[in-house]
Amino acid sequence: MTVAADLVIAVDGGGSKTDVVLLDLSGRMLGWQRGSGSSPQVEGLRNSVRVIDGLIDRVLDGRDPRRLAQVGVYLSGLDLDEEIEAFRAAIAHLPWAAGPTVAENDLHALLRAGTDSRNAVAVICGTGMNAIGVREDGTDVRFLALGPLSGDWGGGTELGAAALWHAARAEDGRGPWTELLPLLLDAVDAPSVGAMIEDVHLGRREGDRLGYLAPLVFRAAADGDVVAQRVVRRQADEVVAYAHACIRRLGLLEVDVPIVFGGGVARARDPLLLSGIEEGISLRIPRAFLTIVDSPPVLGAALLALERVGVDAGALAGVRAELESDERFARPVLL
């Protein structure tokens, strides 16, 4: 018996959570599930697939997976071609992946959520940082995004680490005084930075997820702390550096290009950060312009999946209106 392929699934997965939506070909949302993070780099490939498979099973809610006309899975941590191929191989045996299925980096979803332009850049600044640039002929440019090993700096984890680094140096005298020191001690409830660092070293505290300290940098900077302001300006410079590199490598310096800026740090709209980014853009890539994305990235995943099955503009507009107005998809800011 022939089964009509009349459903689409879109997945957006990051380091902290995963959204899965089920849609019909009119763009109407039929189901939604949210679960824990599914980044293969953070959770490991096996756990990533387990989380996504469980969420898709729940969102299908007994529906025949042969009805799926398209599945689009967009994940942070799928940065290298080898990582993408490994993920595709790991899901190939699952019923929901038997039909047309796309697995890609979540930057594609952010980009599509933020703009319809075929020449565009997306920079994500959340827990970490990454960027992608696309050109209307289908060319795209990306980055290895493997942390300091590949020249990366920025995002909540790095900002939190910077708060700890400067507070430690202020406490032991190697660096200048900064309000980051008392702010940090209050935030972590420790008698000294040294005691906190000892706890991290001995495994009594987590030391690899310091994003919760990032807001201290922006708070101190807003109060006039020079050390914190330097950190915020460095973050602004990194956003501009990613965007400039994408636009230059694509040969689009003389073209009007939107820079889609997303992630928890972006959505906080810190004035010092945004002014630094705007200044850098005007100096280095004056034809570009900044757009902050509040739309949920799963919207971009949904639009990409629906476009692949050729739905009309009305369906695309409908899913955008539905997901942007649904408070369940409100994305927390990092700050």
GROMACS .gro file of C-alpha atoms in nm:
model
  335
    1MET     CA    1   0.000   0.000   0.000
    2THR     CA    2   0.132   0.342  -0.098
    3VAL     CA    3   0.163   0.588   0.189
    4ALA     CA    4   0.126   0.960   0.110
    5ALA     CA    5   0.431   1.163   0.213
    6ASP     CA    6   0.256   1.459   0.371
    7LEU     CA    7   0.462   1.542   0.682
    8VAL     CA    8   0.787   1.724   0.758
    9ILE     CA    9   1.010   1.710   1.066
   10ALA     CA   10   1.256   1.985   1.159
   11VAL     CA   11   1.519   1.948   1.431
   12ASP     CA   12   1.739   2.214   1.591
   13GLY     CA   13   1.987   2.082   1.845
   14GLY     CA   14   2.247   2.264   2.051
   15GLY     CA   15   2.460   2.213   2.356
   16SER     CA   16   2.177   2.274   2.603
   17LYS     CA   17   1.850   2.175   2.436
   18THR     CA   18   1.688   2.027   2.126
   19ASP     CA   19   1.363   2.131   1.956
   20VAL     CA   20   1.174   1.900   1.718
   21VAL     CA   21   0.862   2.012   1.529
   22LEU     CA   22   0.624   1.813   1.310
   23LEU     CA   23   0.452   2.003   1.029
   24ASP     CA   24   0.212   1.927   0.749
   25LEU     CA   25   0.271   2.060   0.398
   26SER     CA   26   0.053   2.365   0.464
   27GLY     CA   27   0.305   2.474   0.728
   28ARG     CA   28   0.075   2.393   1.020
   29MET     CA   29   0.254   2.262   1.329
   30LEU     CA   30   0.115   1.927   1.438
   31GLY     CA   31   0.352   1.855   1.723
   32TRP     CA   32   0.651   1.979   1.920
   33GLN     CA   33   0.895   1.817   2.156
   34ARG     CA   34   1.186   1.965   2.351
   35GLY     CA   35   1.467   1.767   2.509
   36SER     CA   36   1.821   1.793   2.634
   37GLY     CA   37   2.119   1.900   2.423
   38SER     CA   38   2.213   1.689   2.122
   39SER     CA   39   2.539   1.839   1.998
   40PRO     CA   40   2.757   1.543   1.899
   41GLN     CA   41   3.067   1.734   2.014
   42VAL     CA   42   2.921   1.783   2.362
   43GLU     CA   43   2.711   1.471   2.412
   44GLY     CA   44   2.892   1.224   2.188
   45LEU     CA   45   2.750   1.078   1.867
   46ARG     CA   46   2.561   0.791   2.029
   47ASN     CA   47   2.387   1.012   2.286
   48SER     CA   48   2.311   1.275   2.022
   49VAL     CA   49   2.131   1.019   1.807
   50ARG     CA   50   1.953   0.875   2.112
   51VAL     CA   51   1.814   1.215   2.214
   52ILE     CA   52   1.696   1.302   1.863
   53ASP     CA   53   1.548   0.959   1.796
   54GLY     CA   54   1.349   0.974   2.120
   55LEU     CA   55   1.213   1.320   2.047
   56ILE     CA   56   1.115   1.228   1.690
   57ASP     CA   57   0.941   0.913   1.813
   58ARG     CA   58   0.739   1.122   2.058
   59VAL     CA   59   0.652   1.395   1.809
   60LEU     CA   60   0.534   1.137   1.552
   61ASP     CA   61   0.305   0.998   1.822
   62GLY     CA   62   0.227   0.676   1.636
   63ARG     CA   63   0.220   0.823   1.285
   64ASP     CA   64   0.380   0.615   1.011
   65PRO     CA   65   0.734   0.749   0.943
   66ARG     CA   66   0.679   0.665   0.576
   67ARG     CA   67   0.460   0.976   0.568
   68LEU     CA   68   0.769   1.194   0.609
   69ALA     CA   69   0.837   1.392   0.294
   70GLN     CA   70   1.145   1.554   0.449
   71VAL     CA   71   1.346   1.549   0.770
   72GLY     CA   72   1.588   1.832   0.842
   73VAL     CA   73   1.832   1.790   1.132
   74TYR     CA   74   2.047   2.092   1.216
   75LEU     CA   75   2.294   2.050   1.502
   76SER     CA   76   2.574   2.242   1.664
   77GLY     CA   77   2.890   2.036   1.659
   78LEU     CA   78   2.844   1.914   1.300
   79ASP     CA   79   3.134   2.128   1.180
   80LEU     CA   80   3.351   1.895   0.972
   81ASP     CA   81   3.246   1.690   0.670
   82GLU     CA   82   3.358   1.377   0.855
   83GLU     CA   83   3.133   1.465   1.150
   84ILE     CA   84   2.834   1.517   0.921
   85GLU     CA   85   2.893   1.189   0.741
   86ALA     CA   86   2.935   1.004   1.071
   87PHE     CA   87   2.603   1.143   1.195
   88ARG     CA   88   2.425   1.051   0.872
   89ALA     CA   89   2.561   0.698   0.896
   90ALA     CA   90   2.449   0.673   1.259
   91ILE     CA   91   2.086   0.758   1.175
   92ALA     CA   92   2.062   0.571   0.845
   93HIS     CA   93   1.898   0.264   1.001
   94LEU     CA   94   1.626   0.459   1.182
   95PRO     CA   95   1.276   0.449   1.028
   96TRP     CA   96   1.235   0.827   1.023
   97ALA     CA   97   1.559   0.868   0.826
   98ALA     CA   98   1.463   0.623   0.551
   99GLY     CA   99   1.328   0.900   0.329
  100PRO     CA  100   1.474   1.238   0.225
  101THR     CA  101   1.687   1.353   0.518
  102VAL     CA  102   1.927   1.643   0.562
  103ALA     CA  103   2.183   1.663   0.845
  104GLU     CA  104   2.378   1.986   0.870
  105ASN     CA  105   2.528   2.242   1.106
  106ASP     CA  106   2.274   2.454   1.296
  107LEU     CA  107   2.417   2.773   1.147
  108HIS     CA  108   2.215   2.700   0.833
  109ALA     CA  109   1.897   2.710   1.041
  110LEU     CA  110   1.998   3.035   1.212
  111LEU     CA  111   2.078   3.193   0.877
  112ARG     CA  112   1.746   3.089   0.723
  113ALA     CA  113   1.552   3.208   1.029
  114GLY     CA  114   1.713   3.550   1.002
  115THR     CA  115   1.706   3.634   0.632
  116ASP     CA  116   1.577   3.540   0.287
  117SER     CA  117   1.886   3.689   0.121
  118ARG     CA  118   2.095   3.453  -0.090
  119ASN     CA  119   2.409   3.652  -0.004
  120ALA     CA  120   2.433   3.650   0.373
  121VAL     CA  121   2.638   3.577   0.683
  122ALA     CA  122   2.529   3.420   1.011
  123VAL     CA  123   2.734   3.460   1.328
  124ILE     CA  124   2.623   3.273   1.638
  125CYS     CA  125   2.738   3.388   1.980
  126GLY     CA  126   2.587   3.170   2.247
  127THR     CA  127   2.774   2.916   2.452
  128GLY     CA  128   3.044   2.931   2.184
  129MET     CA  129   3.097   3.103   1.850
  130ASN     CA  130   3.082   3.006   1.487
  131ALA     CA  131   2.982   3.158   1.154
  132ILE     CA  132   2.884   3.074   0.798
  133GLY     CA  133   2.866   3.281   0.482
  134VAL     CA  134   2.667   3.196   0.170
  135ARG     CA  135   2.662   3.336  -0.184
  136GLU     CA  136   2.378   3.323  -0.434
  137ASP     CA  137   2.566   3.078  -0.658
  138GLY     CA  138   2.559   2.818  -0.379
  139THR     CA  139   2.912   2.876  -0.249
  140ASP     CA  140   2.951   2.880   0.128
  141VAL     CA  141   3.240   2.939   0.367
  142ARG     CA  142   3.276   2.798   0.716
  143PHE     CA  143   3.521   2.759   1.000
  144LEU     CA  144   3.665   2.457   1.179
  145ALA     CA  145   3.513   2.578   1.508
  146LEU     CA  146   3.730   2.353   1.726
  147GLY     CA  147   3.805   2.610   1.996
  148PRO     CA  148   4.148   2.763   2.061
  149LEU     CA  149   4.303   2.490   1.844
  150SER     CA  150   4.142   2.651   1.538
  151GLY     CA  151   4.185   3.012   1.648
  152ASP     CA  152   3.843   3.056   1.808
  153TRP     CA  153   3.757   3.286   2.095
  154GLY     CA  154   3.423   3.414   2.220
  155GLY     CA  155   3.078   3.315   2.335
  156GLY     CA  156   2.950   3.255   2.685
  157THR     CA  157   3.206   2.994   2.786
  158GLU     CA  158   3.501   3.212   2.684
  159LEU     CA  159   3.348   3.521   2.841
  160GLY     CA  160   3.292   3.333   3.165
  161ALA     CA  161   3.649   3.203   3.154
  162ALA     CA  162   3.772   3.559   3.101
  163ALA     CA  163   3.581   3.673   3.411
  164LEU     CA  164   3.751   3.403   3.616
  165TRP     CA  165   4.093   3.471   3.465
  166HIS     CA  166   4.086   3.845   3.536
  167ALA     CA  167   3.940   3.793   3.884
  168ALA     CA  168   4.219   3.548   3.968
  169ARG     CA  169   4.487   3.791   3.857
  170ALA     CA  170   4.325   4.078   4.044
  171GLU     CA  171   4.319   3.868   4.360
  172ASP     CA  172   4.683   3.752   4.349
  173GLY     CA  173   4.828   4.081   4.225
  174ARG     CA  174   4.935   3.986   3.874
  175GLY     CA  175   4.665   4.199   3.717
  176PRO     CA  176   4.480   4.526   3.781
  177TRP     CA  177   4.187   4.552   4.017
  178THR     CA  178   3.852   4.474   3.854
  179GLU     CA  179   3.496   4.463   3.979
  180LEU     CA  180   3.487   4.115   3.831
  181LEU     CA  181   3.652   3.992   4.152
  182PRO     CA  182   3.372   4.075   4.401
  183LEU     CA  183   3.104   3.999   4.144
  184LEU     CA  184   3.249   3.655   4.083
  185LEU     CA  185   3.289   3.571   4.452
  186ASP     CA  186   2.930   3.668   4.514
  187ALA     CA  187   2.808   3.464   4.214
  188VAL     CA  188   2.991   3.143   4.304
  189ASP     CA  189   2.963   3.176   4.683
  190ALA     CA  190   3.334   3.114   4.742
  191PRO     CA  191   3.566   3.274   5.001
  192SER     CA  192   3.827   3.347   4.735
  193VAL     CA  193   3.896   3.291   4.368
  194GLY     CA  194   4.183   3.067   4.470
  195ALA     CA  195   3.946   2.844   4.664
  196MET     CA  196   3.712   2.821   4.365
  197ILE     CA  197   3.998   2.729   4.135
  198GLU     CA  198   4.112   2.460   4.377
  199ASP     CA  199   3.759   2.318   4.376
  200VAL     CA  200   3.760   2.308   3.995
  201HIS     CA  201   4.104   2.147   3.987
  202LEU     CA  202   4.000   1.879   4.233
  203GLY     CA  203   3.671   1.806   4.059
  204ARG     CA  204   3.446   1.959   4.323
  205ARG     CA  205   3.313   2.218   4.075
  206GLU     CA  206   3.257   2.208   3.702
  207GLY     CA  207   3.525   2.398   3.520
  208ASP     CA  208   3.441   2.333   3.156
  209ARG     CA  209   3.106   2.514   3.145
  210LEU     CA  210   3.165   2.869   3.264
  211GLY     CA  211   2.901   3.041   3.054
  212TYR     CA  212   2.699   3.123   3.366
  213LEU     CA  213   2.972   3.374   3.457
  214ALA     CA  214   2.946   3.565   3.127
  215PRO     CA  215   2.682   3.810   3.254
  216LEU     CA  216   2.934   3.937   3.511
  217VAL     CA  217   3.152   4.073   3.231
  218PHE     CA  218   2.870   4.279   3.082
  219ARG     CA  219   2.750   4.395   3.424
  220ALA     CA  220   3.096   4.516   3.523
  221ALA     CA  221   3.152   4.677   3.184
  222ALA     CA  222   2.823   4.867   3.209
  223ASP     CA  223   2.937   4.999   3.549
  224GLY     CA  224   3.254   5.137   3.392
  225ASP     CA  225   3.504   4.862   3.477
  226VAL     CA  226   3.792   4.904   3.231
  227VAL     CA  227   3.902   4.540   3.242
  228ALA     CA  228   3.553   4.413   3.166
  229GLN     CA  229   3.507   4.670   2.892
  230ARG     CA  230   3.819   4.539   2.719
  231VAL     CA  231   3.670   4.188   2.724
  232VAL     CA  232   3.342   4.312   2.573
  233ARG     CA  233   3.530   4.500   2.300
  234ARG     CA  234   3.727   4.185   2.224
  235GLN     CA  235   3.400   3.997   2.182
  236ALA     CA  236   3.274   4.266   1.944
  237ASP     CA  237   3.596   4.243   1.745
  238GLU     CA  238   3.553   3.866   1.712
  239VAL     CA  239   3.200   3.903   1.573
  240VAL     CA  240   3.328   4.149   1.315
  241ALA     CA  241   3.628   3.929   1.234
  242TYR     CA  242   3.404   3.631   1.156
  243ALA     CA  243   3.172   3.841   0.939
  244HIS     CA  244   3.456   4.015   0.757
  245ALA     CA  245   3.631   3.686   0.685
  246CYS     CA  246   3.312   3.535   0.541
  247ILE     CA  247   3.234   3.835   0.322
  248ARG     CA  248   3.592   3.872   0.199
  249ARG     CA  249   3.628   3.501   0.118
  250LEU     CA  250   3.301   3.511  -0.076
  251GLY     CA  251   3.406   3.821  -0.271
  252LEU     CA  252   3.108   4.019  -0.144
  253LEU     CA  253   3.281   4.328  -0.002
  254GLU     CA  254   3.104   4.547  -0.259
  255VAL     CA  255   2.760   4.392  -0.202
  256ASP     CA  256   2.494   4.473   0.057
  257VAL     CA  257   2.509   4.172   0.288
  258PRO     CA  258   2.300   4.105   0.601
  259ILE     CA  259   2.490   3.976   0.903
  260VAL     CA  260   2.249   3.760   1.098
  261PHE     CA  261   2.359   3.770   1.462
  262GLY     CA  262   2.209   3.508   1.692
  263GLY     CA  263   2.258   3.319   2.015
  264GLY     CA  264   2.207   3.408   2.379
  265VAL     CA  265   2.477   3.677   2.386
  266ALA     CA  266   2.333   3.842   2.075
  267ARG     CA  267   1.976   3.844   2.205
  268ALA     CA  268   2.086   4.022   2.524
  269ARG     CA  269   2.154   4.329   2.306
  270ASP     CA  270   2.427   4.465   2.531
  271PRO     CA  271   2.479   4.829   2.423
  272LEU     CA  272   2.860   4.826   2.449
  273LEU     CA  273   2.883   4.501   2.254
  274LEU     CA  274   2.647   4.616   1.979
  275SER     CA  275   2.812   4.957   1.945
  276GLY     CA  276   3.149   4.786   1.909
  277ILE     CA  277   3.014   4.553   1.641
  278GLU     CA  278   2.845   4.837   1.451
  279GLU     CA  279   3.165   5.043   1.462
  280GLY     CA  280   3.371   4.751   1.336
  281ILE     CA  281   3.128   4.679   1.054
  282SER     CA  282   3.128   5.042   0.942
  283LEU     CA  283   3.509   5.045   0.930
  284ARG     CA  284   3.578   4.703   0.775
  285ILE     CA  285   3.265   4.600   0.583
  286PRO     CA  286   3.059   4.915   0.529
  287ARG     CA  287   2.818   4.752   0.282
  288ALA     CA  288   2.712   4.498   0.545
  289PHE     CA  289   2.439   4.552   0.805
  290LEU     CA  290   2.360   4.380   1.134
  291THR     CA  291   2.036   4.195   1.210
  292ILE     CA  292   1.977   4.037   1.552
  293VAL     CA  293   1.769   3.721   1.535
  294ASP     CA  294   1.510   3.655   1.803
  295SER     CA  295   1.331   3.386   1.601
  296PRO     CA  296   1.386   3.030   1.724
  297PRO     CA  297   1.646   2.848   1.511
  298VAL     CA  298   1.403   2.558   1.468
  299LEU     CA  299   1.205   2.801   1.254
  300GLY     CA  300   1.498   2.809   1.011
  301ALA     CA  301   1.514   2.429   1.016
  302ALA     CA  302   1.141   2.415   0.940
  303LEU     CA  303   1.165   2.666   0.654
  304LEU     CA  304   1.455   2.476   0.497
  305ALA     CA  305   1.272   2.143   0.523
  306LEU     CA  306   0.949   2.284   0.378
  307GLU     CA  307   1.135   2.456   0.094
  308ARG     CA  308   1.292   2.123  -0.001
  309VAL     CA  309   0.948   1.974  -0.064
  310GLY     CA  310   0.840   2.279  -0.265
  311VAL     CA  311   0.566   2.430  -0.051
  312ASP     CA  312   0.428   2.768  -0.147
  313ALA     CA  313   0.509   3.106   0.004
  314GLY     CA  314   0.189   3.103   0.206
  315ALA     CA  315   0.295   2.791   0.393
  316LEU     CA  316   0.635   2.943   0.469
  317ALA     CA  317   0.475   3.262   0.596
  318GLY     CA  318   0.234   3.059   0.807
  319VAL     CA  319   0.499   2.855   0.985
  320ARG     CA  320   0.704   3.169   1.049
  321ALA     CA  321   0.405   3.345   1.206
  322GLU     CA  322   0.316   3.041   1.417
  323LEU     CA  323   0.662   2.968   1.555
  324GLU     CA  324   0.753   3.332   1.616
  325SER     CA  325   0.434   3.392   1.813
  326ASP     CA  326   0.448   3.071   2.018
  327GLU     CA  327   0.589   3.155   2.360
  328ARG     CA  328   0.711   2.797   2.404
  329PHE     CA  329   0.986   2.874   2.153
  330ALA     CA  330   1.108   3.186   2.329
  331ARG     CA  331   1.486   3.159   2.345
  332PRO     CA  332   1.656   3.258   2.673
  333VAL     CA  333   1.927   3.520   2.660
  334LEU     CA  334   2.259   3.428   2.808
  335LEU     CA  335   2.297   3.749   3.006
   0.00000   0.00000   0.00000
